[in-house]
């Protein structure tokens, strides 16, 4: 069964460092998303990406964040200068054209120290 | 502001009993609702969905009920099993030509008592 894969599963970084979280969406999907979940809290929308551009972003997705689809398979989330409060699980999701259900990856746990 | 939320943060149910998890939403324009299950350390997993033109949908051991009049969504799990222990999120989608993003509610943690 096709699935969304994310790497790494856990990333520890020092405050102020840049991190790149990687995702491989399901191959024929066209809509891509990043969500964030701080420990014990709800899943929060960060950004959606369609047709090679950001279609919507939340207040959380400030200038420190960027997304890229560098090739036909990867979808990345970059945090330029990490802060302690960026520590969270980051989930990538994808959805097909005309499909309803978004499929989520297993997440990357980001720990900023 | 938050448009999807849940009534209870934690629900404890005896194994074998039925579980009912509730959710309130505020965006009357939402046309699609989903229940996700999240086990510890994992990503949200799709359980069941319902469109706004329906009021009930059944899956295997799960039923989703939608009451648009009071903007209420519920998930019923029949004969709850230990493997049902997880956090359950309701989520909604508001029609858009841009991204069809899904917005999650706060989550209810379901505890199964032996």
GROMACS .gro file of C-alpha atoms in nm, chain B residues 13-100:
model
   88
  126UNK     CA    1  -1.424   0.282   2.839
  127UNK     CA    2  -1.449  -0.079   2.954
  128UNK     CA    3  -1.319  -0.330   2.703
  129UNK     CA    4  -1.609  -0.466   2.502
  130UNK     CA    5  -1.829  -0.163   2.558
  131UNK     CA    6  -1.912   0.091   2.290
  132UNK     CA    7  -1.723   0.421   2.279
  133UNK     CA    8  -1.866   0.752   2.169
  134UNK     CA    9  -1.632   1.041   2.099
  135UNK     CA   10  -1.783   1.380   2.029
  136UNK     CA   11  -1.673   1.681   1.835
  137UNK     CA   12  -1.818   2.028   1.776
  138UNK     CA   13  -1.732   2.237   1.475
  139UNK     CA   14  -1.813   2.599   1.404
  140UNK     CA   15  -1.759   2.647   1.030
  141UNK     CA   16  -2.091   2.583   0.860
  142UNK     CA   17  -1.917   2.601   0.521
  143UNK     CA   18  -1.721   2.282   0.589
  144UNK     CA   19  -1.830   2.008   0.353
  145UNK     CA   20  -1.622   1.713   0.462
  146UNK     CA   21  -1.530   1.568   0.798
  147UNK     CA   22  -1.281   1.305   0.898
  148UNK     CA   23  -1.193   1.109   1.206
  149UNK     CA   24  -0.826   1.026   1.258
  150UNK     CA   25  -0.668   0.790   1.508
  151UNK     CA   26  -0.323   0.867   1.640
  152UNK     CA   27  -0.130   0.605   1.831
  153UNK     CA   28   0.169   0.704   2.039
  154UNK     CA   29   0.464   0.812   1.825
  155UNK     CA   30   0.275   0.775   1.499
  156UNK     CA   31   0.108   0.998   1.247
  157UNK     CA   32  -0.269   1.047   1.219
  158UNK     CA   33  -0.437   0.748   1.060
  159UNK     CA   34  -0.762   0.782   0.868
  160UNK     CA   35  -1.056   0.600   1.025
  161UNK     CA   36  -1.370   0.719   0.853
  162UNK     CA   37  -1.504   1.025   0.677
  163UNK     CA   38  -1.840   1.178   0.598
  164UNK     CA   39  -1.959   1.442   0.357
  165UNK     CA   40  -2.193   1.718   0.462
  166UNK     CA   41  -2.478   1.578   0.251
  167UNK     CA   42  -2.491   1.269   0.475
  168UNK     CA   43  -2.581   1.227   0.840
  169UNK     CA   44  -2.446   0.880   0.903
  170UNK     CA   45  -2.177   0.657   0.767
  171UNK     CA   46  -2.070   0.315   0.884
  172UNK     CA   47  -1.742   0.134   0.858
  173UNK     CA   48  -1.603  -0.172   1.021
  174UNK     CA   49  -1.690  -0.134   1.393
  175UNK     CA   50  -1.705   0.245   1.352
  176UNK     CA   51  -1.989   0.480   1.276
  177UNK     CA   52  -1.973   0.854   1.221
  178UNK     CA   53  -2.277   1.071   1.282
  179UNK     CA   54  -2.310   1.426   1.156
  180UNK     CA   55  -2.566   1.672   1.288
  181UNK     CA   56  -2.537   1.987   1.082
  182UNK     CA   57  -2.813   2.163   1.273
  183UNK     CA   58  -2.601   2.181   1.587
  184UNK     CA   59  -2.266   2.139   1.412
  185UNK     CA   60  -2.185   1.818   1.593
  186UNK     CA   61  -1.986   1.515   1.484
  187UNK     CA   62  -1.945   1.189   1.670
  188UNK     CA   63  -1.747   0.871   1.632
  189UNK     CA   64  -1.890   0.549   1.767
  190UNK     CA   65  -1.664   0.249   1.814
  191UNK     CA   66  -1.842  -0.079   1.875
  192UNK     CA   67  -1.703  -0.343   2.112
  193UNK     CA   68  -1.398  -0.140   2.205
  194UNK     CA   69  -1.073  -0.334   2.204
  195UNK     CA   70  -0.731  -0.266   2.364
  196UNK     CA   71  -0.599  -0.176   2.020
  197UNK     CA   72  -0.842   0.113   2.006
  198UNK     CA   73  -0.640   0.299   2.269
  199UNK     CA   74  -0.524   0.617   2.100
  200UNK     CA   75  -0.597   0.984   2.059
  201UNK     CA   76  -0.886   1.051   1.824
  202UNK     CA   77  -0.907   1.373   1.627
  203UNK     CA   78  -1.195   1.506   1.430
  204UNK     CA   79  -1.101   1.723   1.134
  205UNK     CA   80  -1.286   1.936   0.885
  206UNK     CA   81  -1.231   2.065   0.537
  207UNK     CA   82  -1.371   2.388   0.400
  208UNK     CA   83  -1.411   2.392   0.023
  209UNK     CA   84  -1.131   2.567  -0.155
  210UNK     CA   85  -0.987   2.569  -0.502
  211UNK     CA   86  -0.649   2.626  -0.351
  212UNK     CA   87  -0.554   2.359  -0.112
  213UNK     CA   88  -0.836   2.158   0.047
   0.00000   0.00000   0.00000
